[in-house]
Amino acid sequence: MRAMPPPPLLACLLTLLLATAVAPPAGAFCVSKKAGAHSKPGAPAKPKPAPAPAPPKPTPLIPGADIVRSLCLKTDYPDLCMSSISRQPQPQLPGGRRLDGAGVLRLAMAAVRAKAAEARAAAAALAKDPRTQPQALGPLHDCVQSFDDLADSLDGAEKAIAAGDRGTTGTMLDTVRTDVDTCDQGFEEREELKPVMAKRDAELAKLASNCLAIATAAGLR
């Protein structure tokens, strides 16, 4: 005996139920996961190291600094020679010219002139100081006069260098050295006097000696 087919209405209901069970609910959709969606947030970027400071620029040397050194090394007091010259106003040489032997000698003479001016002022101040020994007044006045003569001798040497007169240049520089000794002699002759100018005269004597040595080495005397 064959089974009877279901009525048409029942068959239609069964079809609808099966379709609903298989199809996804309305409005349902799939969301794709992006790569790294669950990855941990990255660590903050490390700051870039600060650039290393640029090395300091070397101190520029005066034009002809090599000749200053070479001539000062031929003196008895090379360190004093170079330091005293470096403290003097450097000449403005035209056309990129470099310092020559005469220029070095002029700078060394300028150092003598500056130091002699200081010594003269010190001697004059001591001569006016009421605490100074009366016996020292004469030697101090002699020192003031000697330093004035020293300045005149330097002027003579300047003119001789400009004229290319080596003999007079040497004579004037020798006189500068003698003027320094003249100040000392006034105190050396009186043992009871304190040699208040001794330290200044000693430095002046070295500076004057350097001038003579530079002039000789540069062929200017």
PDB file of C-alpha atoms in Angstrom:
ATOM      1  CA  MET A   1       0.000   0.000   0.000  1.00  0.00           C
ATOM      2  CA  ARG A   2       1.608   3.291  -1.131  1.00  0.00           C
ATOM      3  CA  ALA A   3       2.036   6.313   1.184  1.00  0.00           C
ATOM      4  CA  MET A   4      -0.192   9.223   0.438  1.00  0.00           C
ATOM      5  CA  PRO A   5       1.544  12.500  -0.569  1.00  0.00           C
ATOM      6  CA  PRO A   6       1.098  15.389   1.888  1.00  0.00           C
ATOM      7  CA  PRO A   7      -1.509  17.916   1.099  1.00  0.00           C
ATOM      8  CA  PRO A   8      -0.271  20.912  -0.977  1.00  0.00           C
ATOM      9  CA  LEU A   9      -0.609  23.380   1.933  1.00  0.00           C
ATOM     10  CA  LEU A  10       1.437  21.207   4.278  1.00  0.00           C
ATOM     11  CA  ALA A  11       4.121  20.749   1.637  1.00  0.00           C
ATOM     12  CA  CYS A  12       4.382  24.515   1.197  1.00  0.00           C
ATOM     13  CA  LEU A  13       4.811  25.055   4.958  1.00  0.00           C
ATOM     14  CA  LEU A  14       7.527  22.425   5.165  1.00  0.00           C
ATOM     15  CA  THR A  15       9.398  24.083   2.318  1.00  0.00           C
ATOM     16  CA  LEU A  16       9.311  27.495   4.054  1.00  0.00           C
ATOM     17  CA  LEU A  17      10.564  26.037   7.356  1.00  0.00           C
ATOM     18  CA  LEU A  18      13.488  24.328   5.674  1.00  0.00           C
ATOM     19  CA  ALA A  19      14.445  27.494   3.828  1.00  0.00           C
ATOM     20  CA  THR A  20      14.383  29.545   7.033  1.00  0.00           C
ATOM     21  CA  ALA A  21      16.590  27.035   8.864  1.00  0.00           C
ATOM     22  CA  VAL A  22      19.186  27.066   6.101  1.00  0.00           C
ATOM     23  CA  ALA A  23      19.323  30.821   5.259  1.00  0.00           C
ATOM     24  CA  PRO A  24      21.068  33.278   7.676  1.00  0.00           C
ATOM     25  CA  PRO A  25      18.905  35.650   9.646  1.00  0.00           C
ATOM     26  CA  ALA A  26      18.051  38.906   7.971  1.00  0.00           C
ATOM     27  CA  GLY A  27      20.630  41.592   8.497  1.00  0.00           C
ATOM     28  CA  ALA A  28      23.312  39.070   9.429  1.00  0.00           C
ATOM     29  CA  PHE A  29      26.680  39.668   7.798  1.00  0.00           C
ATOM     30  CA  CYS A  30      30.306  38.528   8.222  1.00  0.00           C
ATOM     31  CA  VAL A  31      32.990  40.811   9.537  1.00  0.00           C
ATOM     32  CA  SER A  32      36.488  40.013   8.379  1.00  0.00           C
ATOM     33  CA  LYS A  33      39.209  40.373  10.938  1.00  0.00           C
ATOM     34  CA  LYS A  34      41.955  42.718   9.887  1.00  0.00           C
ATOM     35  CA  ALA A  35      45.412  41.473  10.224  1.00  0.00           C
ATOM     36  CA  GLY A  36      46.862  42.586  13.495  1.00  0.00           C
ATOM     37  CA  ALA A  37      43.539  43.586  14.934  1.00  0.00           C
ATOM     38  CA  HIS A  38      44.402  41.819  18.186  1.00  0.00           C
ATOM     39  CA  SER A  39      48.152  42.704  18.132  1.00  0.00           C
ATOM     40  CA  LYS A  40      49.553  44.740  21.002  1.00  0.00           C
ATOM     41  CA  PRO A  41      50.134  48.409  20.344  1.00  0.00           C
ATOM     42  CA  GLY A  42      53.726  49.048  19.383  1.00  0.00           C
ATOM     43  CA  ALA A  43      56.216  50.658  21.846  1.00  0.00           C
ATOM     44  CA  PRO A  44      56.843  54.389  21.357  1.00  0.00           C
ATOM     45  CA  ALA A  45      59.642  55.171  18.904  1.00  0.00           C
ATOM     46  CA  LYS A  46      62.978  55.805  20.539  1.00  0.00           C
ATOM     47  CA  PRO A  47      64.169  59.415  20.198  1.00  0.00           C
ATOM     48  CA  LYS A  48      67.049  59.913  17.805  1.00  0.00           C
ATOM     49  CA  PRO A  49      70.344  60.628  19.534  1.00  0.00           C
ATOM     50  CA  ALA A  50      71.389  64.277  19.458  1.00  0.00           C
ATOM     51  CA  PRO A  51      74.084  65.003  16.905  1.00  0.00           C
ATOM     52  CA  ALA A  52      77.589  65.245  18.323  1.00  0.00           C
ATOM     53  CA  PRO A  53      78.716  68.868  18.844  1.00  0.00           C
ATOM     54  CA  ALA A  54      81.012  70.179  16.169  1.00  0.00           C
ATOM     55  CA  PRO A  55      84.652  70.369  17.237  1.00  0.00           C
ATOM     56  CA  PRO A  56      85.803  73.889  18.143  1.00  0.00           C
ATOM     57  CA  LYS A  57      87.395  75.808  15.341  1.00  0.00           C
ATOM     58  CA  PRO A  58      91.150  76.263  15.743  1.00  0.00           C
ATOM     59  CA  THR A  59      92.284  79.706  16.755  1.00  0.00           C
ATOM     60  CA  PRO A  60      93.504  81.457  13.621  1.00  0.00           C
ATOM     61  CA  LEU A  61      97.167  82.321  13.636  1.00  0.00           C
ATOM     62  CA  ILE A  62      98.404  85.705  12.587  1.00  0.00           C
ATOM     63  CA  PRO A  63      99.883  85.812   9.099  1.00  0.00           C
ATOM     64  CA  GLY A  64     103.530  84.847   9.424  1.00  0.00           C
ATOM     65  CA  ALA A  65     103.114  83.112  12.777  1.00  0.00           C
ATOM     66  CA  ASP A  66     105.685  80.595  11.597  1.00  0.00           C
ATOM     67  CA  ILE A  67     108.355  83.267  11.245  1.00  0.00           C
ATOM     68  CA  VAL A  68     107.528  84.639  14.696  1.00  0.00           C
ATOM     69  CA  ARG A  69     108.202  81.245  16.174  1.00  0.00           C
ATOM     70  CA  SER A  70     111.343  80.615  14.158  1.00  0.00           C
ATOM     71  CA  LEU A  71     112.872  83.968  15.110  1.00  0.00           C
ATOM     72  CA  CYS A  72     111.809  83.771  18.754  1.00  0.00           C
ATOM     73  CA  LEU A  73     113.459  80.361  19.037  1.00  0.00           C
ATOM     74  CA  LYS A  74     116.752  82.089  18.257  1.00  0.00           C
ATOM     75  CA  THR A  75     116.467  84.340  21.299  1.00  0.00           C
ATOM     76  CA  ASP A  76     117.500  83.584  24.879  1.00  0.00           C
ATOM     77  CA  TYR A  77     113.879  83.915  26.054  1.00  0.00           C
ATOM     78  CA  PRO A  78     111.690  82.316  23.351  1.00  0.00           C
ATOM     79  CA  ASP A  79     108.560  81.897  25.470  1.00  0.00           C
ATOM     80  CA  LEU A  80     108.621  85.529  26.582  1.00  0.00           C
ATOM     81  CA  CYS A  81     109.342  86.540  23.000  1.00  0.00           C
ATOM     82  CA  MET A  82     106.285  84.775  21.577  1.00  0.00           C
ATOM     83  CA  SER A  83     103.921  85.755  24.381  1.00  0.00           C
ATOM     84  CA  SER A  84     104.939  89.426  24.313  1.00  0.00           C
ATOM     85  CA  ILE A  85     104.559  89.619  20.522  1.00  0.00           C
ATOM     86  CA  SER A  86     101.158  87.922  20.615  1.00  0.00           C
ATOM     87  CA  ARG A  87      99.858  90.646  22.948  1.00  0.00           C
ATOM     88  CA  GLN A  88     100.691  93.450  20.505  1.00  0.00           C
ATOM     89  CA  PRO A  89      98.194  94.787  17.943  1.00  0.00           C
ATOM     90  CA  GLN A  90      98.886  92.849  14.763  1.00  0.00           C
ATOM     91  CA  PRO A  91      99.663  94.871  11.640  1.00  0.00           C
ATOM     92  CA  GLN A  92      97.176  94.963   8.779  1.00  0.00           C
ATOM     93  CA  LEU A  93      99.260  93.795   5.853  1.00  0.00           C
ATOM     94  CA  PRO A  94      97.980  94.759   2.386  1.00  0.00           C
ATOM     95  CA  GLY A  95      97.373  92.255  -0.374  1.00  0.00           C
ATOM     96  CA  GLY A  96      97.589  89.172   1.818  1.00  0.00           C
ATOM     97  CA  ARG A  97     101.262  89.796   2.543  1.00  0.00           C
ATOM     98  CA  ARG A  98     102.793  87.782   5.350  1.00  0.00           C
ATOM     99  CA  LEU A  99     104.802  89.040   8.274  1.00  0.00           C
ATOM    100  CA  ASP A 100     108.523  89.305   7.598  1.00  0.00           C
ATOM    101  CA  GLY A 101     111.591  89.645   9.811  1.00  0.00           C
ATOM    102  CA  ALA A 102     111.274  93.424  10.050  1.00  0.00           C
ATOM    103  CA  GLY A 103     107.632  93.059  11.052  1.00  0.00           C
ATOM    104  CA  VAL A 104     108.526  90.614  13.810  1.00  0.00           C
ATOM    105  CA  LEU A 105     111.220  92.978  15.088  1.00  0.00           C
ATOM    106  CA  ARG A 106     108.767  95.875  15.139  1.00  0.00           C
ATOM    107  CA  LEU A 107     106.326  93.805  17.210  1.00  0.00           C
ATOM    108  CA  ALA A 108     109.114  92.867  19.647  1.00  0.00           C
ATOM    109  CA  MET A 109     110.057  96.547  19.911  1.00  0.00           C
ATOM    110  CA  ALA A 110     106.421  97.444  20.553  1.00  0.00           C
ATOM    111  CA  ALA A 111     106.467  95.015  23.485  1.00  0.00           C
ATOM    112  CA  VAL A 112     109.520  96.818  24.886  1.00  0.00           C
ATOM    113  CA  ARG A 113     107.854 100.186  24.417  1.00  0.00           C
ATOM    114  CA  ALA A 114     104.681  99.095  26.237  1.00  0.00           C
ATOM    115  CA  LYS A 115     106.587  97.584  29.141  1.00  0.00           C
ATOM    116  CA  ALA A 116     108.861 100.636  29.396  1.00  0.00           C
ATOM    117  CA  ALA A 117     105.814 102.910  29.604  1.00  0.00           C
ATOM    118  CA  GLU A 118     104.517 100.831  32.509  1.00  0.00           C
ATOM    119  CA  ALA A 119     107.909 100.993  34.236  1.00  0.00           C
ATOM    120  CA  ARG A 120     108.140 104.761  33.739  1.00  0.00           C
ATOM    121  CA  ALA A 121     104.712 105.265  35.286  1.00  0.00           C
ATOM    122  CA  ALA A 122     105.684 103.075  38.242  1.00  0.00           C
ATOM    123  CA  ALA A 123     108.949 104.973  38.822  1.00  0.00           C
ATOM    124  CA  ALA A 124     107.165 108.336  38.666  1.00  0.00           C
ATOM    125  CA  ALA A 125     104.520 107.141  41.134  1.00  0.00           C
ATOM    126  CA  LEU A 126     107.177 105.911  43.577  1.00  0.00           C
ATOM    127  CA  ALA A 127     109.018 109.232  43.317  1.00  0.00           C
ATOM    128  CA  LYS A 128     105.824 111.007  44.440  1.00  0.00           C
ATOM    129  CA  ASP A 129     105.017 108.544  47.201  1.00  0.00           C
ATOM    130  CA  PRO A 130     105.819 110.075  50.635  1.00  0.00           C
ATOM    131  CA  ARG A 131     106.707 106.610  51.941  1.00  0.00           C
ATOM    132  CA  THR A 132     109.602 106.282  49.483  1.00  0.00           C
ATOM    133  CA  GLN A 133     113.094 106.595  50.982  1.00  0.00           C
ATOM    134  CA  PRO A 134     114.468 110.091  50.314  1.00  0.00           C
ATOM    135  CA  GLN A 135     117.724 108.543  49.090  1.00  0.00           C
ATOM    136  CA  ALA A 136     115.766 106.689  46.369  1.00  0.00           C
ATOM    137  CA  LEU A 137     114.293 109.801  44.800  1.00  0.00           C
ATOM    138  CA  GLY A 138     117.392 110.542  42.722  1.00  0.00           C
ATOM    139  CA  PRO A 139     117.630 107.011  41.242  1.00  0.00           C
ATOM    140  CA  LEU A 140     113.890 106.997  40.552  1.00  0.00           C
ATOM    141  CA  HIS A 141     114.098 110.254  38.629  1.00  0.00           C
ATOM    142  CA  ASP A 142     117.013 108.778  36.699  1.00  0.00           C
ATOM    143  CA  CYS A 143     114.805 105.778  35.844  1.00  0.00           C
ATOM    144  CA  VAL A 144     112.090 108.068  34.500  1.00  0.00           C
ATOM    145  CA  GLN A 145     114.654 109.821  32.334  1.00  0.00           C
ATOM    146  CA  SER A 146     116.117 106.499  31.178  1.00  0.00           C
ATOM    147  CA  PHE A 147     112.723 105.227  30.061  1.00  0.00           C
ATOM    148  CA  ASP A 148     112.128 108.455  28.126  1.00  0.00           C
ATOM    149  CA  ASP A 149     115.494 107.931  26.437  1.00  0.00           C
ATOM    150  CA  LEU A 150     114.536 104.318  25.725  1.00  0.00           C
ATOM    151  CA  ALA A 151     111.446 105.462  23.830  1.00  0.00           C
ATOM    152  CA  ASP A 152     113.596 107.824  21.766  1.00  0.00           C
ATOM    153  CA  SER A 153     116.014 104.997  20.999  1.00  0.00           C
ATOM    154  CA  LEU A 154     113.138 102.832  19.778  1.00  0.00           C
ATOM    155  CA  ASP A 155     112.000 105.676  17.521  1.00  0.00           C
ATOM    156  CA  GLY A 156     115.512 105.828  16.070  1.00  0.00           C
ATOM    157  CA  ALA A 157     115.519 102.088  15.497  1.00  0.00           C
ATOM    158  CA  GLU A 158     112.156 102.305  13.705  1.00  0.00           C
ATOM    159  CA  LYS A 159     113.500 104.897  11.280  1.00  0.00           C
ATOM    160  CA  ALA A 160     116.674 102.913  10.680  1.00  0.00           C
ATOM    161  CA  ILE A 161     114.709  99.739   9.883  1.00  0.00           C
ATOM    162  CA  ALA A 162     112.543 101.644   7.404  1.00  0.00           C
ATOM    163  CA  ALA A 163     115.674 103.055   5.748  1.00  0.00           C
ATOM    164  CA  GLY A 164     117.418  99.676   5.650  1.00  0.00           C
ATOM    165  CA  ASP A 165     120.244 101.074   7.791  1.00  0.00           C
ATOM    166  CA  ARG A 166     121.454  97.988   9.616  1.00  0.00           C
ATOM    167  CA  GLY A 167     124.277  99.764  11.434  1.00  0.00           C
ATOM    168  CA  THR A 168     122.006 102.378  13.012  1.00  0.00           C
ATOM    169  CA  THR A 169     119.379  99.752  13.789  1.00  0.00           C
ATOM    170  CA  GLY A 170     121.911  97.786  15.806  1.00  0.00           C
ATOM    171  CA  THR A 171     123.200 100.888  17.563  1.00  0.00           C
ATOM    172  CA  MET A 172     119.729 102.039  18.583  1.00  0.00           C
ATOM    173  CA  LEU A 173     118.785  98.593  19.902  1.00  0.00           C
ATOM    174  CA  ASP A 174     122.022  98.432  21.910  1.00  0.00           C
ATOM    175  CA  THR A 175     121.104 101.822  23.363  1.00  0.00           C
ATOM    176  CA  VAL A 176     117.696 100.487  24.407  1.00  0.00           C
ATOM    177  CA  ARG A 177     119.440  97.756  26.358  1.00  0.00           C
ATOM    178  CA  THR A 178     121.769 100.315  27.976  1.00  0.00           C
ATOM    179  CA  ASP A 179     118.858 102.549  29.020  1.00  0.00           C
ATOM    180  CA  VAL A 180     117.385  99.642  31.003  1.00  0.00           C
ATOM    181  CA  ASP A 181     120.710  99.061  32.763  1.00  0.00           C
ATOM    182  CA  THR A 182     120.956 102.767  33.644  1.00  0.00           C
ATOM    183  CA  CYS A 183     117.853 102.532  35.822  1.00  0.00           C
ATOM    184  CA  ASP A 184     119.286  99.555  37.708  1.00  0.00           C
ATOM    185  CA  GLN A 185     122.670 101.143  38.281  1.00  0.00           C
ATOM    186  CA  GLY A 186     121.266 103.960  40.404  1.00  0.00           C
ATOM    187  CA  PHE A 187     120.095 101.380  42.977  1.00  0.00           C
ATOM    188  CA  GLU A 188     123.062  99.053  42.696  1.00  0.00           C
ATOM    189  CA  GLU A 189     125.406 101.862  43.658  1.00  0.00           C
ATOM    190  CA  ARG A 190     123.572 102.327  46.964  1.00  0.00           C
ATOM    191  CA  GLU A 191     123.282  99.107  48.882  1.00  0.00           C
ATOM    192  CA  GLU A 192     121.037 100.673  51.520  1.00  0.00           C
ATOM    193  CA  LEU A 193     118.301 101.201  48.922  1.00  0.00           C
ATOM    194  CA  LYS A 194     115.667  98.624  48.158  1.00  0.00           C
ATOM    195  CA  PRO A 195     115.799  97.847  44.407  1.00  0.00           C
ATOM    196  CA  VAL A 196     112.163  98.735  43.816  1.00  0.00           C
ATOM    197  CA  MET A 197     112.538  98.667  40.022  1.00  0.00           C
ATOM    198  CA  ALA A 198     114.508  95.426  39.813  1.00  0.00           C
ATOM    199  CA  LYS A 199     111.654  93.173  38.680  1.00  0.00           C
ATOM    200  CA  ARG A 200     110.469  95.530  35.970  1.00  0.00           C
ATOM    201  CA  ASP A 201     113.996  96.162  34.772  1.00  0.00           C
ATOM    202  CA  ALA A 202     114.728  92.434  34.603  1.00  0.00           C
ATOM    203  CA  GLU A 203     111.783  91.835  32.253  1.00  0.00           C
ATOM    204  CA  LEU A 204     112.663  94.881  30.185  1.00  0.00           C
ATOM    205  CA  ALA A 205     116.234  93.638  29.851  1.00  0.00           C
ATOM    206  CA  LYS A 206     114.981  90.290  28.503  1.00  0.00           C
ATOM    207  CA  LEU A 207     112.650  91.982  26.027  1.00  0.00           C
ATOM    208  CA  ALA A 208     115.444  94.264  24.816  1.00  0.00           C
ATOM    209  CA  SER A 209     117.759  91.265  24.480  1.00  0.00           C
ATOM    210  CA  ASN A 210     115.116  89.521  22.362  1.00  0.00           C
ATOM    211  CA  CYS A 211     115.016  92.515  20.014  1.00  0.00           C
ATOM    212  CA  LEU A 212     118.762  92.319  19.468  1.00  0.00           C
ATOM    213  CA  ALA A 213     118.609  88.576  18.796  1.00  0.00           C
ATOM    214  CA  ILE A 214     115.704  88.938  16.344  1.00  0.00           C
ATOM    215  CA  ALA A 215     117.465  91.738  14.487  1.00  0.00           C
ATOM    216  CA  THR A 216     120.586  89.594  14.184  1.00  0.00           C
ATOM    217  CA  ALA A 217     118.685  86.479  13.062  1.00  0.00           C
ATOM    218  CA  ALA A 218     116.678  88.464  10.502  1.00  0.00           C
ATOM    219  CA  GLY A 219     119.787  90.160   9.100  1.00  0.00           C
ATOM    220  CA  LEU A 220     118.641  93.610  10.204  1.00  0.00           C
ATOM    221  CA  ARG A 221     121.759  94.594  12.188  1.00  0.00           C
TER     222      ARG A 221
END
